[in-house]
PDB file of C-alpha atoms in Angstrom:
ATOM      1  CA  ALA A 704     146.630-116.272 125.875  1.00 74.00           C
ATOM      2  CA  GLN A 705     146.459-113.309 123.766  1.00 83.00           C
ATOM      3  CA  SER A 706     145.129-113.286 120.305  1.00 90.00           C
ATOM      4  CA  VAL A 707     144.578-110.786 117.398  1.00 95.00           C
ATOM      5  CA  SER A 708     141.853-110.851 115.080  1.00 95.00           C
ATOM      6  CA  GLN A 709     141.949-108.763 111.802  1.00 96.00           C
ATOM      7  CA  HIS A 710     138.364-108.849 110.283  1.00 88.00           C
ATOM      8  CA  ASN A 711     139.107-108.060 106.641  1.00 89.00           C
ATOM      9  CA  HIS A 712     141.341-110.376 104.730  1.00 92.00           C
ATOM     10  CA  HIS A 713     141.412-108.618 101.439  1.00 96.00           C
ATOM     11  CA  VAL A 714     140.287-104.935 100.991  1.00 97.00           C
ATOM     12  CA  ILE A 715     140.005-103.418  97.403  1.00 97.00           C
ATOM     13  CA  LEU A 716     139.843 -99.647  97.169  1.00 97.00           C
ATOM     14  CA  SER A 717     139.991 -96.932  94.558  1.00 97.00           C
ATOM     15  CA  GLU A 718     142.566 -94.214  94.969  1.00 97.00           C
ATOM     16  CA  ALA A 719     141.295 -91.235  97.282  1.00 97.00           C
ATOM     17  CA  ALA A 720     139.001 -93.623  98.960  1.00 98.00           C
ATOM     18  CA  SER A 721     139.080 -93.671 102.833  1.00 98.00           C
ATOM     19  CA  LEU A 722     140.388 -96.843 104.674  1.00 97.00           C
ATOM     20  CA  GLU A 723     139.640 -98.387 107.948  1.00 97.00           C
ATOM     21  CA  LEU A 724     141.095-101.720 108.865  1.00 97.00           C
ATOM     22  CA  GLY A 725     139.832-103.391 112.009  1.00 96.00           C
ATOM     23  CA  CYS A 726     141.935-104.982 114.672  1.00 97.00           C
ATOM     24  CA  ASN A 727     140.747-106.526 117.804  1.00 96.00           C
ATOM     25  CA  TYR A 728     142.957-108.347 120.370  1.00 94.00           C
ATOM     26  CA  SER A 729     142.144-110.448 123.566  1.00 89.00           C
ATOM     27  CA  TYR A 730     144.165-109.884 126.487  1.00 78.00           C
ATOM     28  CA  GLY A 731     143.123-108.224 129.865  1.00 69.00           C
ATOM     29  CA  GLY A 732     146.443-106.613 130.903  1.00 77.00           C
ATOM     30  CA  THR A 733     148.712-103.921 129.656  1.00 81.00           C
ATOM     31  CA  VAL A 734     149.691-104.380 125.874  1.00 83.00           C
ATOM     32  CA  ASN A 735     151.739-102.700 123.429  1.00 90.00           C
ATOM     33  CA  LEU A 736     150.019-102.279 120.054  1.00 93.00           C
ATOM     34  CA  PHE A 737     151.517-102.082 116.502  1.00 94.00           C
ATOM     35  CA  TRP A 738     150.598-102.003 112.872  1.00 96.00           C
ATOM     36  CA  TYR A 739     153.142-103.331 110.558  1.00 96.00           C
ATOM     37  CA  VAL A 740     153.109-102.960 106.566  1.00 96.00           C
ATOM     38  CA  GLN A 741     154.696-105.357 104.231  1.00 94.00           C
ATOM     39  CA  TYR A 742     154.919-103.763 100.677  1.00 94.00           C
ATOM     40  CA  PRO A 743     155.381-106.177  97.815  1.00 90.00           C
ATOM     41  CA  GLY A 744     158.884-107.583  97.818  1.00 87.00           C
ATOM     42  CA  GLN A 745     159.909-105.865 100.821  1.00 90.00           C
ATOM     43  CA  HIS A 746     160.372-106.709 104.714  1.00 88.00           C
ATOM     44  CA  LEU A 747     157.792-105.856 107.464  1.00 92.00           C
ATOM     45  CA  GLN A 748     158.071-102.419 108.625  1.00 92.00           C
ATOM     46  CA  LEU A 749     156.374-100.349 111.387  1.00 93.00           C
ATOM     47  CA  LEU A 750     153.563 -98.159 110.543  1.00 95.00           C
ATOM     48  CA  LEU A 751     152.835 -96.903 114.155  1.00 95.00           C
ATOM     49  CA  LYS A 752     152.507 -98.063 117.727  1.00 93.00           C
ATOM     50  CA  TYR A 753     150.769 -97.396 120.904  1.00 93.00           C
ATOM     51  CA  PHE A 754     152.261 -97.830 124.342  1.00 90.00           C
ATOM     52  CA  SER A 755     150.382 -95.337 126.381  1.00 89.00           C
ATOM     53  CA  GLY A 756     149.029 -91.845 126.461  1.00 91.00           C
ATOM     54  CA  ASP A 757     146.889 -90.338 123.653  1.00 93.00           C
ATOM     55  CA  PRO A 758     144.787 -93.162 122.426  1.00 94.00           C
ATOM     56  CA  LEU A 759     145.008 -91.594 118.799  1.00 96.00           C
ATOM     57  CA  VAL A 760     148.432 -92.286 117.270  1.00 96.00           C
ATOM     58  CA  LYS A 761     149.789 -91.126 114.186  1.00 96.00           C
ATOM     59  CA  GLY A 762     152.180 -93.067 111.986  1.00 94.00           C
ATOM     60  CA  ILE A 763     154.129 -92.754 108.639  1.00 93.00           C
ATOM     61  CA  LYS A 764     152.507 -91.887 105.396  1.00 94.00           C
ATOM     62  CA  GLY A 765     149.409 -90.295 106.705  1.00 96.00           C
ATOM     63  CA  PHE A 766     148.168 -93.528 108.688  1.00 97.00           C
ATOM     64  CA  GLU A 767     146.656 -93.186 112.250  1.00 97.00           C
ATOM     65  CA  ALA A 768     145.071 -95.688 114.660  1.00 98.00           C
ATOM     66  CA  GLU A 769     142.864 -95.351 117.589  1.00 96.00           C
ATOM     67  CA  PHE A 770     143.216 -97.466 120.702  1.00 94.00           C
ATOM     68  CA  ILE A 771     139.681 -98.076 122.189  1.00 94.00           C
ATOM     69  CA  LYS A 772     140.379-100.055 125.613  1.00 90.00           C
ATOM     70  CA  SER A 773     136.728-100.845 126.205  1.00 91.00           C
ATOM     71  CA  LYS A 774     136.447-102.555 122.843  1.00 93.00           C
ATOM     72  CA  PHE A 775     139.845-104.086 122.760  1.00 93.00           C
ATOM     73  CA  SER A 776     140.429-102.469 119.398  1.00 95.00           C
ATOM     74  CA  PHE A 777     143.289-100.679 117.579  1.00 97.00           C
ATOM     75  CA  ASN A 778     141.951 -99.909 114.064  1.00 97.00           C
ATOM     76  CA  LEU A 779     143.856 -98.467 111.392  1.00 97.00           C
ATOM     77  CA  ARG A 780     142.740 -95.418 109.249  1.00 98.00           C
ATOM     78  CA  LYS A 781     143.814 -93.369 106.364  1.00 98.00           C
ATOM     79  CA  PRO A 782     141.600 -90.564 104.795  1.00 97.00           C
ATOM     80  CA  SER A 783     142.732 -90.804 101.263  1.00 97.00           C
ATOM     81  CA  VAL A 784     144.675 -94.040 100.061  1.00 98.00           C
ATOM     82  CA  GLN A 785     147.096 -93.866  97.282  1.00 97.00           C
ATOM     83  CA  TRP A 786     148.136 -96.584  94.685  1.00 96.00           C
ATOM     84  CA  SER A 787     151.432 -96.862  96.600  1.00 96.00           C
ATOM     85  CA  ASP A 788     149.497 -98.059  99.764  1.00 97.00           C
ATOM     86  CA  THR A 789     148.974-101.413  98.180  1.00 97.00           C
ATOM     87  CA  ALA A 790     150.372-103.821 100.740  1.00 97.00           C
ATOM     88  CA  GLU A 791     149.771-106.262 103.461  1.00 96.00           C
ATOM     89  CA  TYR A 792     148.921-104.846 106.838  1.00 98.00           C
ATOM     90  CA  PHE A 793     149.444-106.659 110.141  1.00 97.00           C
ATOM     91  CA  CYS A 794     148.250-105.845 113.440  1.00 96.00           C
ATOM     92  CA  ALA A 795     150.166-107.032 116.475  1.00 94.00           C
ATOM     93  CA  VAL A 796     150.180-106.949 120.323  1.00 91.00           C
ATOM     94  CA  ALA A 797     153.079-107.413 122.461  1.00 86.00           C
ATOM     95  CA  ASN A 798     153.355-108.231 126.285  1.00 79.00           C
ATOM     96  CA  ALA A 799     155.792-109.739 128.580  1.00 71.00           C
ATOM     97  CA  GLY A 800     158.223-110.780 125.902  1.00 71.00           C
ATOM     98  CA  LYS A 801     155.685-112.355 123.611  1.00 80.00           C
ATOM     99  CA  SER A 802     154.225-110.985 120.391  1.00 84.00           C
ATOM    100  CA  THR A 803     151.204-111.845 118.679  1.00 90.00           C
ATOM    101  CA  PHE A 804     150.188-110.852 115.086  1.00 93.00           C
ATOM    102  CA  GLY A 805     146.942-110.932 113.248  1.00 95.00           C
ATOM    103  CA  ASP A 806     146.601-112.850 109.877  1.00 94.00           C
ATOM    104  CA  GLY A 807     146.964-109.783 107.874  1.00 96.00           C
ATOM    105  CA  THR A 808     144.839-107.722 105.578  1.00 97.00           C
ATOM    106  CA  THR A 809     145.784-107.324 101.934  1.00 96.00           C
ATOM    107  CA  LEU A 810     144.978-103.811 100.720  1.00 97.00           C
ATOM    108  CA  THR A 811     144.764-103.455  96.913  1.00 97.00           C
ATOM    109  CA  VAL A 812     144.365 -99.700  95.766  1.00 97.00           C
ATOM    110  CA  LYS A 813     143.249 -99.210  92.065  1.00 96.00           C
ATOM    111  CA  PRO A 814     144.613 -96.299  90.266  1.00 90.00           C
TER     112      PRO A 814
ATOM    113  CA  ASP B 305     173.563 -98.676 108.705  1.00 58.00           C
ATOM    114  CA  ALA B 306     172.995-102.305 108.133  1.00 77.00           C
ATOM    115  CA  GLY B 307     169.515-103.625 108.970  1.00 92.00           C
ATOM    116  CA  VAL B 308     168.646-106.985 110.241  1.00 96.00           C
ATOM    117  CA  THR B 309     170.450-109.628 108.275  1.00 97.00           C
ATOM    118  CA  GLN B 310     169.487-113.245 108.160  1.00 97.00           C
ATOM    119  CA  SER B 311     171.248-116.255 106.444  1.00 97.00           C
ATOM    120  CA  PRO B 312     170.663-118.190 104.453  1.00 97.00           C
ATOM    121  CA  THR B 313     167.946-116.624 102.331  1.00 96.00           C
ATOM    122  CA  HIS B 314     166.512-119.927 101.046  1.00 96.00           C
ATOM    123  CA  LEU B 315     167.134-123.488 102.232  1.00 96.00           C
ATOM    124  CA  ILE B 316     165.841-127.014 101.184  1.00 98.00           C
ATOM    125  CA  LYS B 317     166.006-129.755 103.678  1.00 98.00           C
ATOM    126  CA  THR B 318     164.828-133.366 103.855  1.00 98.00           C
ATOM    127  CA  ARG B 319     162.272-134.535 106.428  1.00 98.00           C
ATOM    128  CA  GLY B 320     164.150-135.523 109.587  1.00 98.00           C
ATOM    129  CA  GLN B 321     167.088-133.360 109.197  1.00 98.00           C
ATOM    130  CA  GLN B 322     168.144-130.530 111.316  1.00 98.00           C
ATOM    131  CA  VAL B 323     168.698-126.815 110.204  1.00 98.00           C
ATOM    132  CA  THR B 324     170.182-123.712 111.827  1.00 98.00           C
ATOM    133  CA  LEU B 325     169.140-120.247 110.732  1.00 98.00           C
ATOM    134  CA  ARG B 326     171.091-117.152 111.755  1.00 98.00           C
ATOM    135  CA  CYS B 327     170.265-113.661 112.385  1.00 98.00           C
ATOM    136  CA  SER B 328     172.370-110.520 113.051  1.00 97.00           C
ATOM    137  CA  PRO B 329     170.560-107.836 114.583  1.00 96.00           C
ATOM    138  CA  ILE B 330     170.960-103.961 113.925  1.00 95.00           C
ATOM    139  CA  SER B 331     174.117-102.629 115.787  1.00 94.00           C
ATOM    140  CA  GLY B 332     173.161-101.653 119.349  1.00 91.00           C
ATOM    141  CA  HIS B 333     170.112-103.856 119.444  1.00 92.00           C
ATOM    142  CA  LYS B 334     170.063-106.345 122.334  1.00 92.00           C
ATOM    143  CA  SER B 335     166.837-108.259 121.727  1.00 92.00           C
ATOM    144  CA  VAL B 336     166.279-110.720 119.147  1.00 94.00           C
ATOM    145  CA  SER B 337     162.892-112.512 118.245  1.00 95.00           C
ATOM    146  CA  TRP B 338     162.047-115.175 115.762  1.00 97.00           C
ATOM    147  CA  TYR B 339     158.860-115.868 113.926  1.00 96.00           C
ATOM    148  CA  GLN B 340     157.403-118.429 111.580  1.00 97.00           C
ATOM    149  CA  GLN B 341     155.173-117.287 108.776  1.00 95.00           C
ATOM    150  CA  VAL B 342     153.136-119.639 106.727  1.00 93.00           C
ATOM    151  CA  LEU B 343     151.491-118.459 103.550  1.00 87.00           C
ATOM    152  CA  GLY B 344     148.477-116.728 104.276  1.00 85.00           C
ATOM    153  CA  GLN B 345     149.043-116.250 107.899  1.00 89.00           C
ATOM    154  CA  GLY B 346     150.658-113.602 110.069  1.00 92.00           C
ATOM    155  CA  PRO B 347     154.110-114.255 111.679  1.00 94.00           C
ATOM    156  CA  GLN B 348     153.695-116.637 114.650  1.00 95.00           C
ATOM    157  CA  PHE B 349     156.061-115.980 117.575  1.00 93.00           C
ATOM    158  CA  ILE B 350     158.635-118.606 118.248  1.00 96.00           C
ATOM    159  CA  PHE B 351     161.196-116.992 120.730  1.00 93.00           C
ATOM    160  CA  GLN B 352     162.406-113.662 122.093  1.00 93.00           C
ATOM    161  CA  TYR B 353     165.966-113.330 123.518  1.00 93.00           C
ATOM    162  CA  TYR B 354     167.165-110.248 125.327  1.00 91.00           C
ATOM    163  CA  GLU B 355     170.646-109.897 126.714  1.00 90.00           C
ATOM    164  CA  LYS B 356     171.346-113.638 125.888  1.00 90.00           C
ATOM    165  CA  GLU B 357     168.479-114.875 127.979  1.00 93.00           C
ATOM    166  CA  GLU B 358     165.189-116.279 126.793  1.00 93.00           C
ATOM    167  CA  ARG B 359     162.309-113.923 127.555  1.00 90.00           C
ATOM    168  CA  GLY B 360     159.522-115.415 125.704  1.00 89.00           C
ATOM    169  CA  ARG B 361     158.538-118.537 123.979  1.00 91.00           C
ATOM    170  CA  GLY B 362     155.591-119.248 121.748  1.00 91.00           C
ATOM    171  CA  ASN B 363     153.556-122.468 121.237  1.00 92.00           C
ATOM    172  CA  PHE B 364     156.167-124.489 119.354  1.00 96.00           C
ATOM    173  CA  PRO B 365     157.325-128.012 120.011  1.00 97.00           C
ATOM    174  CA  ASP B 366     160.727-128.776 121.730  1.00 97.00           C
ATOM    175  CA  ARG B 367     162.303-129.497 118.379  1.00 98.00           C
ATOM    176  CA  PHE B 368     162.657-125.638 118.143  1.00 98.00           C
ATOM    177  CA  SER B 369     165.547-124.020 120.077  1.00 97.00           C
ATOM    178  CA  ALA B 370     167.422-120.801 119.908  1.00 97.00           C
ATOM    179  CA  ARG B 371     170.329-119.045 121.421  1.00 97.00           C
ATOM    180  CA  GLN B 372     171.819-115.522 121.435  1.00 97.00           C
ATOM    181  CA  PHE B 373     175.402-114.928 121.432  1.00 97.00           C
ATOM    182  CA  PRO B 374     177.517-112.207 123.363  1.00 95.00           C
ATOM    183  CA  ASN B 375     177.428-110.163 120.229  1.00 95.00           C
ATOM    184  CA  TYR B 376     173.621-110.299 120.252  1.00 95.00           C
ATOM    185  CA  SER B 377     173.340-112.384 117.038  1.00 97.00           C
ATOM    186  CA  SER B 378     171.163-115.379 117.257  1.00 98.00           C
ATOM    187  CA  GLU B 379     170.499-118.825 115.943  1.00 98.00           C
ATOM    188  CA  LEU B 380     167.413-120.797 115.601  1.00 98.00           C
ATOM    189  CA  ASN B 381     167.724-124.535 115.399  1.00 98.00           C
ATOM    190  CA  VAL B 382     164.827-127.026 114.392  1.00 98.00           C
ATOM    191  CA  ASN B 383     165.426-130.634 114.772  1.00 98.00           C
ATOM    192  CA  ALA B 384     163.504-133.624 113.167  1.00 98.00           C
ATOM    193  CA  LEU B 385     162.134-131.462 110.477  1.00 98.00           C
ATOM    194  CA  LEU B 386     158.568-132.060 109.232  1.00 98.00           C
ATOM    195  CA  LEU B 387     156.956-131.050 106.104  1.00 97.00           C
ATOM    196  CA  GLY B 388     154.737-128.624 107.987  1.00 96.00           C
ATOM    197  CA  ASP B 389     157.966-126.713 109.112  1.00 98.00           C
ATOM    198  CA  SER B 390     158.075-125.327 105.602  1.00 98.00           C
ATOM    199  CA  ALA B 391     157.656-121.421 106.056  1.00 97.00           C
ATOM    200  CA  LEU B 392     159.302-118.126 105.849  1.00 96.00           C
ATOM    201  CA  TYR B 393     161.412-117.749 109.247  1.00 98.00           C
ATOM    202  CA  LEU B 394     161.685-114.002 110.440  1.00 97.00           C
ATOM    203  CA  CYS B 395     164.080-112.522 112.728  1.00 96.00           C
ATOM    204  CA  ALA B 396     163.313-109.095 114.321  1.00 94.00           C
ATOM    205  CA  SER B 397     165.523-107.132 116.498  1.00 93.00           C
ATOM    206  CA  ARG B 398     164.774-104.354 119.123  1.00 89.00           C
ATOM    207  CA  LEU B 399     166.768-101.991 120.996  1.00 85.00           C
ATOM    208  CA  GLN B 400     165.322-103.286 124.257  1.00 76.00           C
ATOM    209  CA  GLY B 401     162.775-106.090 125.164  1.00 68.00           C
ATOM    210  CA  ALA B 402     159.797-104.016 124.138  1.00 69.00           C
ATOM    211  CA  GLY B 403     159.389-101.355 121.394  1.00 75.00           C
ATOM    212  CA  GLU B 404     159.576-101.313 117.752  1.00 82.00           C
ATOM    213  CA  ALA B 405     160.671-104.488 115.850  1.00 88.00           C
ATOM    214  CA  PHE B 406     162.856-104.267 112.991  1.00 91.00           C
ATOM    215  CA  PHE B 407     162.527-107.309 110.639  1.00 93.00           C
ATOM    216  CA  GLY B 408     164.895-109.028 108.332  1.00 95.00           C
ATOM    217  CA  GLN B 409     164.022-110.316 104.996  1.00 94.00           C
ATOM    218  CA  GLY B 410     163.660-113.780 106.343  1.00 96.00           C
ATOM    219  CA  THR B 411     164.886-117.261 105.407  1.00 97.00           C
ATOM    220  CA  ARG B 412     162.674-119.390 103.123  1.00 97.00           C
ATOM    221  CA  LEU B 413     162.821-122.989 104.428  1.00 98.00           C
ATOM    222  CA  THR B 414     161.459-125.822 102.210  1.00 98.00           C
ATOM    223  CA  VAL B 415     161.289-129.393 103.849  1.00 98.00           C
ATOM    224  CA  VAL B 416     160.775-132.019 101.151  1.00 97.00           C
TER     225      VAL B 416
END
């Protein structure tokens, strides 16, 4: 069975601080990896995805994530956060028709 | 272009009743997935349908069932409702079986 672990439940940062949200998954085979974001009052939307190729993937709004196969990790990063990045962030893995989400990390950015 | 639409947006049911939730995918998308999201947790995968066939099933009891219609819309049925079924039910559509999921706003089900 596949599982996803997000290490931080709630992160509070000041604007311009750097962000890294941890995500580890457990599955030995080939997986597709995703980060989704849910802004207050809005539905889930895709930030970025990794299927294959360059393990460093860039997404929308300046976010990026690095796939490290040996560590089963897919951490999300942003060099300088903005107040508008306040949201809940979900890491997810998909394989063979099944998707598994982490429990999410709530990011609060103080102006 | 319309996104994923779900109906109804809110629903209150009594324990033991049955409920049907509906989802219309983005035009051209052939895959629909259903998720249950309880407060404080991530979405839990229930089903994925692609081309009207079940392609994946999560760890949910047989009280949960779904189907996909020829127009690719989908219904999720839950029988014999329990208080613990109270949650936000999300539908997501994909162009194909894998790839980016586009989520609807969800149906908030409350079982009393």
